[in-house]
Coordinates of C-alpha atoms in Angstrom, one line a residue:
Chain A
M56 CA -103.9 -96.1 -10.6
A57 CA -103.8 -99.8 -10.4
A58 CA -100.3 -101.4 -10.4
D59 CA -98.9 -103.1 -13.5
F60 CA -99.7 -106.8 -13.7
D61 CA -96.5 -108.7 -12.9
I62 CA -97.0 -112.4 -13.3
N63 CA -93.8 -113.4 -11.5
R64 CA -94.8 -111.3 -8.5
E65 CA -98.4 -112.7 -8.6
M66 CA -97.1 -116.3 -8.8
S67 CA -94.8 -115.9 -5.9
K68 CA -97.9 -115.2 -3.8
I69 CA -99.8 -118.3 -4.7
E70 CA -99.2 -122.0 -4.9
A71 CA -101.4 -122.9 -7.8
P72 CA -103.1 -123.0 -10.3
V73 CA -101.3 -120.7 -12.8
I74 CA -104.1 -120.9 -15.3
S75 CA -107.7 -121.4 -14.3
F76 CA -110.9 -121.5 -16.4
E77 CA -114.0 -121.3 -14.3
H78 CA -117.3 -122.0 -16.1
V79 CA -116.1 -120.3 -19.2
S80 CA -118.2 -120.1 -22.3
K81 CA -117.6 -118.1 -25.5
E82 CA -120.1 -117.4 -28.2
Y83 CA -118.8 -115.6 -31.3
Q84 CA -122.3 -115.6 -32.7
K85 CA -125.4 -115.4 -30.5
G86 CA -126.6 -118.9 -29.7
I87 CA -123.5 -120.7 -31.1
A88 CA -121.0 -121.5 -28.4
A89 CA -117.3 -122.1 -29.4
I90 CA -116.7 -123.4 -25.9
E91 CA -119.2 -124.1 -23.1
D92 CA -118.8 -124.2 -19.4
I93 CA -115.1 -125.0 -19.4
N94 CA -113.4 -125.7 -16.1
I95 CA -109.7 -126.3 -16.3
R96 CA -106.9 -125.8 -13.8
I97 CA -103.3 -125.8 -14.9
Y98 CA -100.6 -125.7 -12.3
K99 CA -97.2 -124.2 -12.3
G100 CA -94.6 -126.2 -14.1
E101 CA -97.1 -128.5 -15.8
F102 CA -96.9 -129.7 -19.4
V103 CA -100.4 -130.0 -20.8
F104 CA -101.8 -131.1 -24.2
I105 CA -105.1 -129.7 -25.3
V106 CA -106.5 -132.0 -28.0
G107 CA -109.6 -132.1 -30.1
S108 CA -110.8 -131.9 -33.7
S109 CA -111.1 -128.7 -35.7
G110 CA -113.8 -126.4 -34.2
S111 CA -113.7 -128.1 -30.8
G112 CA -112.6 -124.8 -29.2
K113 CA -108.8 -125.3 -28.7
S114 CA -107.8 -122.0 -30.3
T115 CA -110.5 -120.2 -28.4
L116 CA -108.8 -121.3 -25.2
I117 CA -105.5 -119.9 -26.4
R118 CA -107.1 -116.6 -27.4
L119 CA -108.9 -116.3 -24.1
M120 CA -105.6 -116.9 -22.2
L121 CA -103.9 -114.1 -24.3
K122 CA -106.9 -111.9 -23.5
E123 CA -107.4 -111.3 -27.2
I124 CA -111.1 -112.1 -26.6
L125 CA -113.2 -112.1 -23.5
P126 CA -115.5 -114.9 -22.3
S127 CA -119.2 -114.6 -22.8
K128 CA -119.6 -116.3 -19.4
G129 CA -117.3 -117.3 -16.6
K130 CA -113.8 -116.2 -15.6
V131 CA -110.3 -116.8 -16.8
F132 CA -107.6 -116.5 -14.1
V133 CA -103.9 -116.4 -14.6
A134 CA -101.7 -116.5 -11.6
G135 CA -104.8 -115.9 -9.4
R136 CA -105.8 -112.8 -11.2
E137 CA -108.9 -112.5 -13.4
I138 CA -107.5 -111.4 -16.7
G139 CA -110.8 -110.1 -17.9
R140 CA -110.4 -107.3 -15.4
L141 CA -107.0 -106.2 -16.6
R142 CA -107.0 -102.7 -17.8
K143 CA -105.9 -102.0 -21.4
Y144 CA -102.5 -100.6 -20.3
Q145 CA -102.0 -103.7 -18.2
V146 CA -102.6 -106.2 -21.0
S147 CA -99.3 -105.6 -22.8
K148 CA -97.3 -106.1 -19.6
Y149 CA -99.3 -109.3 -18.9
R150 CA -98.6 -110.7 -22.4
R151 CA -94.9 -110.3 -21.9
S152 CA -95.1 -113.1 -19.4
I153 CA -96.6 -115.4 -21.9
G154 CA -94.7 -116.9 -24.9
V155 CA -96.7 -118.0 -27.9
V156 CA -95.8 -120.1 -30.9
F157 CA -98.1 -120.7 -33.9
Q158 CA -98.5 -123.4 -36.5
D159 CA -97.5 -120.9 -39.2
F160 CA -94.4 -119.6 -37.3
R161 CA -95.3 -116.0 -37.9
L162 CA -91.7 -114.9 -38.6
L163 CA -90.9 -111.5 -40.2
K164 CA -89.7 -112.4 -43.6
D165 CA -87.7 -109.2 -44.1
R166 CA -85.5 -109.8 -41.0
N167 CA -82.9 -112.4 -40.3
V168 CA -83.0 -115.0 -37.5
F169 CA -81.3 -112.8 -35.0
D170 CA -83.6 -109.8 -35.6
N171 CA -86.7 -111.9 -35.5
V172 CA -85.8 -113.1 -32.0
A173 CA -84.6 -109.6 -31.0
F174 CA -87.9 -108.2 -32.3
A175 CA -89.6 -109.6 -29.3
Q176 CA -87.3 -107.7 -27.0
R177 CA -87.2 -104.5 -29.0
V178 CA -91.0 -104.2 -28.9
V179 CA -91.0 -104.4 -25.2
E180 CA -88.2 -101.7 -25.2
A181 CA -85.5 -103.9 -23.7
P182 CA -82.0 -102.3 -23.7
E183 CA -79.8 -103.2 -26.6
R184 CA -77.1 -104.7 -24.3
L185 CA -79.7 -107.2 -22.9
I186 CA -80.8 -108.0 -26.4
K187 CA -77.2 -108.8 -27.4
R188 CA -76.9 -111.1 -24.4
Q189 CA -80.3 -112.8 -24.4
V190 CA -80.8 -113.5 -28.1
P191 CA -77.6 -115.6 -28.7
K192 CA -78.6 -117.5 -25.5
M193 CA -82.0 -118.4 -26.9
L194 CA -80.6 -119.2 -30.4
S195 CA -78.1 -121.6 -28.7
L196 CA -80.9 -123.1 -26.7
V197 CA -82.9 -123.9 -29.9
G198 CA -79.7 -124.9 -31.8
L199 CA -79.7 -122.1 -34.4
M200 CA -76.7 -120.0 -33.4
D201 CA -75.0 -120.7 -36.7
K202 CA -78.2 -119.6 -38.6
R203 CA -78.5 -116.2 -36.9
K204 CA -77.9 -114.3 -40.1
S205 CA -80.2 -116.4 -42.3
F206 CA -83.6 -115.2 -43.4
P207 CA -86.8 -117.2 -42.7
N208 CA -87.1 -118.3 -46.4
E209 CA -83.6 -119.9 -46.1
L210 CA -84.7 -122.2 -43.3
S211 CA -86.7 -125.4 -43.1
G212 CA -90.0 -125.5 -41.4
G213 CA -88.5 -127.1 -38.3
Q214 CA -85.9 -124.4 -38.1
Q215 CA -88.4 -121.7 -38.6
Q216 CA -90.5 -123.1 -35.7
R217 CA -87.3 -123.1 -33.5
V218 CA -86.8 -119.5 -34.3
A219 CA -90.4 -118.8 -33.3
L220 CA -89.7 -120.7 -30.1
A221 CA -86.6 -118.7 -29.4
R222 CA -88.7 -115.5 -29.9
A223 CA -91.4 -116.8 -27.6
L224 CA -88.8 -117.5 -24.9
V225 CA -86.5 -114.5 -25.1
N226 CA -88.5 -112.5 -22.6
N227 CA -88.4 -115.3 -20.1
P228 CA -92.2 -116.1 -20.1
V229 CA -93.7 -118.1 -17.2
I230 CA -96.2 -119.7 -19.5
L231 CA -95.6 -121.0 -23.1
L232 CA -98.6 -121.5 -25.3
A233 CA -98.0 -123.5 -28.4
D234 CA -100.9 -123.5 -31.0
E235 CA -100.4 -126.5 -33.2
P236 CA -96.6 -126.1 -33.2
T237 CA -96.0 -129.2 -35.3
G238 CA -98.9 -128.7 -37.7
N239 CA -96.7 -127.7 -40.6
L240 CA -93.7 -130.0 -39.8
D241 CA -92.6 -133.5 -40.8
P242 CA -92.4 -136.2 -38.0
K243 CA -88.6 -135.7 -37.4
N244 CA -88.9 -131.9 -37.0
S245 CA -92.1 -132.4 -35.0
W246 CA -90.2 -134.5 -32.5
E247 CA -87.4 -132.0 -32.3
I248 CA -89.8 -129.3 -31.4
M249 CA -91.5 -131.4 -28.8
K250 CA -88.2 -132.3 -27.2
L251 CA -87.4 -128.6 -27.1
L252 CA -90.7 -127.9 -25.4
E253 CA -90.1 -130.6 -22.9
D254 CA -86.7 -129.1 -22.1
I255 CA -88.2 -125.7 -21.7
N256 CA -90.8 -127.2 -19.4
K257 CA -88.1 -128.9 -17.3
R258 CA -86.6 -125.5 -16.7
G259 CA -89.8 -124.5 -14.9
T260 CA -91.9 -122.9 -17.7
T261 CA -95.6 -124.0 -17.7
V262 CA -96.2 -125.4 -21.3
V263 CA -99.6 -125.7 -22.9
V264 CA -99.7 -127.3 -26.3
V265 CA -102.7 -127.4 -28.5
T266 CA -102.2 -130.2 -31.0
H267 CA -103.7 -132.7 -33.4
N268 CA -100.7 -135.0 -33.4
Q269 CA -101.8 -138.2 -31.9
E270 CA -98.5 -140.0 -32.0
I271 CA -96.7 -137.3 -30.0
V272 CA -99.5 -137.0 -27.5
D273 CA -99.6 -140.7 -27.0
S274 CA -95.8 -141.0 -26.7
M275 CA -95.1 -138.2 -24.4
Q276 CA -97.3 -139.3 -21.5
K277 CA -98.3 -135.8 -20.3
R278 CA -101.5 -134.5 -19.0
V279 CA -104.1 -134.4 -21.9
I280 CA -107.3 -132.3 -21.9
T281 CA -109.7 -133.4 -24.6
L282 CA -112.3 -131.1 -26.0
R283 CA -115.3 -132.0 -28.1
N284 CA -117.9 -129.5 -29.3
G285 CA -116.5 -126.9 -27.0
R286 CA -116.7 -129.0 -23.9
V287 CA -114.0 -130.8 -21.9
I288 CA -114.7 -134.5 -22.2
S289 CA -111.6 -135.8 -20.5
D290 CA -108.7 -134.5 -18.5
E291 CA -106.1 -137.2 -17.7
E292 CA -102.7 -137.2 -16.2
K293 CA -100.4 -139.2 -18.6
G294 CA -103.3 -139.3 -20.9
R295 CA -103.7 -140.4 -24.5
Y296 CA -105.2 -139.0 -27.6
R297 CA -108.5 -140.9 -27.9
Y298 CA -111.6 -138.9 -27.6
A299 CA -111.0 -136.3 -30.1
K300 CA -113.6 -137.2 -32.8
N301 CA -116.7 -135.0 -32.8
Chain B
M71 CA -82.7 -93.3 -22.3
R72 CA -85.4 -95.9 -23.0
K73 CA -87.7 -93.1 -24.2
I74 CA -85.0 -91.7 -26.5
R75 CA -84.4 -95.2 -27.9
T76 CA -88.2 -95.6 -28.5
L77 CA -88.4 -92.2 -30.1
F78 CA -85.6 -93.1 -32.5
Y79 CA -87.2 -96.4 -33.2
C80 CA -90.5 -94.7 -34.0
I81 CA -88.9 -92.1 -36.3
G82 CA -86.9 -94.9 -38.1
Q83 CA -90.1 -97.0 -38.6
G84 CA -92.0 -93.9 -39.8
I85 CA -89.3 -93.0 -42.4
R86 CA -89.2 -96.6 -43.5
S87 CA -92.9 -96.7 -44.0
I88 CA -92.9 -93.5 -45.9
W89 CA -90.3 -94.9 -48.2
K90 CA -92.2 -98.1 -48.7
N91 CA -95.4 -96.3 -49.6
R92 CA -93.7 -93.4 -51.3
V93 CA -96.3 -92.8 -54.0
Y94 CA -99.1 -92.4 -51.4
S95 CA -96.9 -90.5 -49.1
L96 CA -96.0 -88.1 -51.9
A97 CA -99.6 -87.7 -52.9
S98 CA -100.5 -86.9 -49.2
A99 CA -97.6 -84.4 -48.8
G100 CA -98.6 -82.9 -52.2
T101 CA -102.2 -82.3 -51.1
I102 CA -100.9 -80.6 -47.9
T103 CA -98.6 -78.5 -50.1
A104 CA -101.6 -77.4 -52.2
C105 CA -103.6 -76.6 -49.0
L106 CA -100.8 -74.5 -47.6
L107 CA -100.2 -72.7 -50.9
L108 CA -103.8 -71.7 -51.0
L109 CA -103.9 -70.9 -47.3
G110 CA -100.7 -68.9 -47.7
V111 CA -102.0 -66.9 -50.7
F112 CA -105.2 -66.0 -48.9
Y113 CA -103.4 -65.3 -45.6
F114 CA -101.0 -62.9 -47.3
V115 CA -103.8 -61.1 -49.1
I116 CA -106.0 -60.8 -46.0
A117 CA -103.1 -59.9 -43.7
N118 CA -101.9 -57.2 -46.1
F119 CA -105.5 -56.0 -46.6
N120 CA -105.9 -55.6 -42.9
Y121 CA -102.5 -54.0 -42.6
A122 CA -103.3 -51.4 -45.3
V123 CA -106.7 -50.7 -43.7
E124 CA -105.2 -50.3 -40.3
S125 CA -102.5 -48.0 -41.7
A126 CA -105.1 -45.9 -43.5
E127 CA -107.3 -45.8 -40.5
S128 CA -104.5 -44.5 -38.3
L129 CA -104.4 -41.5 -40.5
V130 CA -108.1 -40.9 -40.5
G131 CA -109.8 -38.8 -37.9
I132 CA -112.5 -36.2 -37.6
T133 CA -112.3 -32.5 -37.9
V134 CA -114.3 -30.2 -35.7
F135 CA -115.2 -26.7 -36.8
F136 CA -116.7 -24.0 -34.5
E137 CA -119.4 -21.4 -34.8
E138 CA -118.5 -17.9 -35.7
G139 CA -117.3 -15.9 -32.8
T140 CA -116.1 -18.9 -30.7
T141 CA -113.1 -17.8 -28.7
E142 CA -109.8 -19.7 -28.6
E143 CA -110.4 -20.4 -24.9
Q144 CA -113.8 -22.0 -25.6
I145 CA -112.2 -24.1 -28.4
L146 CA -109.4 -25.3 -26.1
E147 CA -112.0 -26.1 -23.4
T148 CA -113.8 -28.2 -26.0
K149 CA -110.5 -29.8 -27.0
E150 CA -109.9 -31.0 -23.4
K151 CA -113.4 -32.5 -23.2
I152 CA -112.9 -34.5 -26.4
R153 CA -109.4 -35.6 -25.3
M154 CA -110.8 -37.1 -22.2
R155 CA -112.8 -39.7 -24.2
A156 CA -111.5 -43.3 -24.2
E157 CA -111.7 -43.8 -28.0
V158 CA -109.7 -40.6 -28.7
A159 CA -106.0 -41.0 -29.3
D160 CA -105.1 -37.4 -29.8
V161 CA -106.6 -33.9 -30.4
V162 CA -104.6 -31.2 -32.2
Y163 CA -105.8 -27.6 -32.2
I164 CA -105.3 -25.8 -35.6
S165 CA -105.8 -22.1 -35.1
A166 CA -107.3 -19.9 -37.9
A167 CA -103.8 -18.5 -38.6
E168 CA -102.3 -21.9 -38.9
A169 CA -105.1 -23.1 -41.1
W170 CA -104.5 -20.1 -43.5
E171 CA -100.8 -20.7 -43.5
N172 CA -101.2 -24.4 -44.3
Y173 CA -103.6 -23.6 -47.1
K174 CA -101.3 -21.0 -48.6
A175 CA -98.4 -23.4 -48.5
E176 CA -100.4 -26.2 -50.1
S177 CA -102.5 -24.4 -52.6
L178 CA -101.3 -20.9 -53.4
N179 CA -98.2 -19.5 -55.0
E180 CA -96.3 -16.7 -53.4
E181 CA -97.6 -14.1 -55.7
L182 CA -101.2 -15.0 -55.2
S183 CA -100.9 -15.3 -51.4
A184 CA -99.3 -11.8 -51.3
T185 CA -102.5 -10.3 -52.7
F186 CA -104.3 -11.2 -49.5
G187 CA -101.9 -9.1 -47.4
S188 CA -102.7 -9.6 -43.7
D189 CA -106.3 -10.7 -44.3
N190 CA -107.2 -14.2 -43.2
P191 CA -110.1 -15.6 -45.3
L192 CA -110.3 -18.6 -42.9
E193 CA -110.9 -16.3 -39.9
D194 CA -113.6 -18.6 -38.5
S195 CA -111.8 -21.9 -39.5
A196 CA -110.0 -22.7 -36.3
S197 CA -110.5 -26.4 -35.9
L198 CA -109.7 -29.5 -33.8
E199 CA -108.2 -32.6 -35.6
V200 CA -109.2 -35.7 -33.6
S201 CA -107.5 -39.0 -34.2
L202 CA -109.1 -42.2 -32.8
S203 CA -107.6 -45.1 -31.0
D204 CA -110.6 -47.2 -31.9
V205 CA -112.1 -46.4 -35.3
S206 CA -115.2 -48.5 -34.7
M207 CA -116.2 -45.8 -32.3
Q208 CA -116.1 -43.1 -34.9
K209 CA -119.9 -42.8 -35.4
I210 CA -120.5 -42.5 -31.6
L211 CA -117.8 -39.9 -31.2
V212 CA -119.1 -37.8 -34.2
R213 CA -122.6 -37.9 -32.7
H214 CA -121.3 -36.8 -29.4
V215 CA -119.1 -33.9 -30.7
E216 CA -121.9 -32.6 -32.9
S217 CA -124.0 -32.2 -29.8
M218 CA -121.4 -30.2 -28.1
E219 CA -121.6 -26.4 -27.4
Y220 CA -119.9 -24.1 -30.0
V221 CA -119.6 -26.9 -32.6
R222 CA -120.7 -25.9 -36.1
K223 CA -119.7 -28.9 -38.1
V224 CA -117.9 -32.2 -37.8
N225 CA -116.1 -33.5 -40.9
H226 CA -115.6 -37.3 -41.1
S227 CA -115.5 -40.1 -43.6
E228 CA -117.0 -43.5 -43.2
S229 CA -114.6 -45.9 -41.5
I230 CA -112.5 -47.6 -44.1
A231 CA -112.8 -50.8 -42.2
E232 CA -116.6 -50.7 -42.5
S233 CA -116.4 -50.1 -46.2
F234 CA -114.2 -53.1 -46.7
D235 CA -115.9 -55.4 -44.3
G236 CA -117.9 -57.1 -47.1
I237 CA -114.8 -57.8 -49.2
K238 CA -113.0 -59.2 -46.2
T239 CA -115.9 -61.5 -45.3
L240 CA -116.1 -62.7 -48.9
L241 CA -112.4 -63.4 -49.0
W242 CA -112.6 -65.4 -45.8
I243 CA -115.6 -67.4 -47.0
I244 CA -113.8 -68.3 -50.3
S245 CA -110.6 -69.2 -48.6
I246 CA -112.1 -71.2 -45.8
S247 CA -114.3 -73.2 -48.2
L248 CA -111.4 -74.0 -50.5
I249 CA -109.2 -74.9 -47.6
A250 CA -111.9 -77.1 -46.1
I251 CA -112.1 -79.1 -49.4
L252 CA -108.3 -79.5 -49.5
V253 CA -108.1 -80.5 -45.9
A254 CA -110.7 -83.2 -46.5
V255 CA -108.7 -84.5 -49.5
A256 CA -105.4 -84.3 -47.5
V257 CA -107.0 -86.2 -44.6
F258 CA -108.4 -88.9 -47.0
L259 CA -105.0 -89.3 -48.6
I260 CA -103.1 -89.5 -45.3
R261 CA -105.6 -92.1 -44.1
T262 CA -105.1 -94.1 -47.2
T263 CA -101.3 -93.9 -46.9
I264 CA -101.4 -94.9 -43.2
S265 CA -103.9 -97.7 -43.9
T266 CA -101.6 -99.0 -46.7
G267 CA -98.6 -98.9 -44.3
I268 CA -100.5 -100.7 -41.7
N269 CA -101.7 -103.4 -44.1
V270 CA -98.1 -104.0 -45.3
R271 CA -97.1 -104.5 -41.6
R272 CA -100.2 -106.4 -40.6
E273 CA -98.3 -109.5 -39.6
E274 CA -95.7 -107.5 -37.7
I275 CA -98.4 -105.6 -35.8
S276 CA -100.3 -108.7 -34.9
I277 CA -97.0 -110.3 -33.5
M278 CA -96.2 -107.1 -31.6
S279 CA -99.5 -107.1 -30.0
I280 CA -99.3 -110.7 -28.9
I281 CA -95.7 -110.3 -27.6
G282 CA -96.7 -107.4 -25.4
A283 CA -95.9 -104.2 -27.2
T284 CA -97.9 -101.3 -25.8
D285 CA -100.5 -99.6 -27.9
F286 CA -98.3 -96.5 -27.9
F287 CA -95.4 -98.4 -29.3
I288 CA -97.4 -100.0 -32.0
R289 CA -99.2 -96.8 -33.0
A290 CA -96.4 -94.2 -32.6
P291 CA -94.5 -95.0 -35.9
F292 CA -97.7 -94.3 -37.9
V293 CA -98.3 -91.1 -36.1
V294 CA -94.7 -90.1 -36.8
E295 CA -95.3 -91.0 -40.4
G296 CA -98.3 -88.7 -40.5
A297 CA -96.2 -85.9 -38.8
I298 CA -93.4 -86.3 -41.3
I299 CA -95.8 -86.2 -44.2
G300 CA -97.2 -83.0 -42.7
I301 CA -93.8 -81.4 -42.4
L302 CA -92.7 -82.5 -45.9
G303 CA -95.9 -81.0 -47.2
S304 CA -95.2 -77.7 -45.6
V305 CA -91.6 -77.2 -46.7
L306 CA -92.3 -76.4 -50.3
P307 CA -95.2 -73.9 -49.8
I308 CA -93.2 -72.0 -47.2
G309 CA -90.2 -71.8 -49.5
I310 CA -92.3 -70.8 -52.5
L311 CA -94.3 -68.2 -50.7
Y312 CA -91.1 -66.8 -49.2
L313 CA -89.6 -66.4 -52.6
V314 CA -92.7 -65.2 -54.4
Y315 CA -94.0 -62.8 -51.8
G316 CA -91.1 -60.3 -52.1
E317 CA -91.3 -60.5 -55.9
V318 CA -95.0 -59.9 -56.0
I319 CA -94.8 -56.9 -53.7
R320 CA -92.0 -55.4 -55.8
T321 CA -93.8 -56.0 -59.1
L322 CA -97.1 -54.5 -57.7
K323 CA -95.3 -51.4 -56.6
E324 CA -93.4 -51.0 -59.9
Q325 CA -96.2 -51.9 -62.3
F326 CA -99.1 -50.2 -60.5
D327 CA -97.2 -47.3 -59.1
S328 CA -100.2 -44.9 -58.8
V329 CA -102.3 -47.4 -56.9
F330 CA -99.8 -49.0 -54.6
T331 CA -97.2 -46.4 -53.9
A332 CA -99.3 -45.1 -51.0
M333 CA -100.2 -48.5 -49.8
N334 CA -98.0 -50.2 -47.3
F335 CA -97.3 -54.0 -47.5
I336 CA -96.2 -56.2 -44.6
D337 CA -92.5 -56.8 -44.6
R338 CA -91.5 -60.3 -45.9
T339 CA -89.7 -61.4 -42.8
K340 CA -92.5 -60.2 -40.6
I341 CA -95.3 -62.0 -42.6
M342 CA -93.2 -65.2 -42.8
Q343 CA -92.7 -65.1 -39.0
Q344 CA -96.5 -65.1 -38.7
F345 CA -97.1 -67.6 -41.4
I346 CA -94.5 -70.3 -40.7
P347 CA -95.9 -71.3 -37.3
L348 CA -99.4 -71.3 -38.7
A349 CA -98.4 -73.5 -41.6
L350 CA -96.5 -75.9 -39.4
I351 CA -99.4 -76.2 -36.9
F352 CA -101.8 -76.7 -39.8
S353 CA -99.8 -79.4 -41.6
L354 CA -98.6 -81.2 -38.4
G355 CA -102.1 -81.1 -37.1
I356 CA -103.6 -82.7 -40.2
G357 CA -100.8 -85.3 -40.3
I358 CA -100.9 -86.3 -36.7
I359 CA -104.7 -86.3 -36.2
A360 CA -105.5 -88.2 -39.4
S361 CA -102.8 -90.8 -38.8
H362 CA -103.6 -91.2 -35.1
I363 CA -107.3 -91.9 -35.8
T364 CA -106.5 -94.2 -38.7
A365 CA -103.8 -96.2 -36.8
K366 CA -106.0 -96.6 -33.8
R367 CA -108.9 -98.0 -35.9
Q368 CA -106.9 -100.2 -38.2
I369 CA -104.7 -101.7 -35.5
R370 CA -107.7 -102.5 -33.4
K371 CA -109.1 -104.4 -36.4
I372 CA -105.9 -106.4 -36.8
E373 CA -105.9 -107.3 -33.2
L374 CA -109.4 -108.6 -33.4
Q375 CA -108.8 -110.5 -36.6
H376 CA -105.7 -112.3 -35.4

């Protein structure tokens, strides 16, 4: 039986890249490519923006990284291992090493802030004592310790996204994927979330942010990969949001 | 420790889900109850029927009569030959004197029997009473004994089992058909219940999958839910059948004294010992299998739709 996929162990064996797309194409319908011949390498500790207009293939990249879908052509490597070859029982272990936040937060409305964050640990069967230690730590990191008993509908959009971030981080992921994390937030809250993502990145987590937010991308001076019609049209260190229009 | 925690989590989620979808859960459990009630009634009828037939058959045997002038020695020699056969349980020799004594005791009063003096009208009626260990072999044995030396006549009745074979088959066909229909309804309702539960928790399942919960962890609460519905559905029929069985047997014996006095019924404790495991396997089986299949299919759909 093949060993479980442990991203930390795999990463310790290699220098880079942590994420690699090699000639990846994805067709949802025959003849209509969502992405085409994508070649991207993301290194450990990088902060990367993926930009592009709707339908440019940004979310497809996220779904491929999570192994929710498989490429029609090419290979996706994470920590040097082709994730398309992961067996079904290995996928859950693999996903524990990746934190994800979404535009719509995806919080459980019937649970309070503490339980929403603890949920991520409970579903991976973490011991309760670890949950009691780790959840407050994450809530302090995102500045919501005082809201731990509040329910999602009692929080602002920015606060909800911070809960989602705490949930994504509570299992100590090596990679954090953020799919339009500021899409539902006002500028002030958007900046707060981006600052948090930057802090998380400084602690060593590789952060990949899919976004439409030109102001943030232009201001943060990070690596920017631009997609158009499913193809990479630019990949710049300290890039700007400028080639997104289809 | 981790497994125990997971088990409790799954049971907790299962109970929560049943409560949230209590109308569907109740309908599913109710259908299983109906299934088991029917199954129970047919099971009890058939089990008692078989029991009565077996009891009757154990009393049935064949009687072998001998030609005039056959000596006791020759009869006992024949007895040994019959006794050696595999299908034979026992052979009893009834001498002519014993036969006459038995007849007098059963059918004649003292006055009448005194008129016979020392005469034995059943002089040539010494016989062998053969009981069988396997009644299905009766025909073969009769044919064999009839062909034996000194044998004049073999008395036998058709096997009771054979006579009732048709009725038993009919009972089975009716019960299996009815149960099959009810099982189909129960499976449909359980699938609807589980699907509803999954739909209510669609968002949660999608998050669980992305966060890295195993398939087992996501699916187990729904299978637990199915199992609990199965168990709930079996409690009522087991209770009802336990209470009703004793009453029915008593009433039958009281009301239809002439018919049922001679008939033996299976003891209530004994029949329940047979029926309860059967009922639990049946209800748990339906609950677990139906919920497992539904959960697997529905959760896969959610994962793909995310």
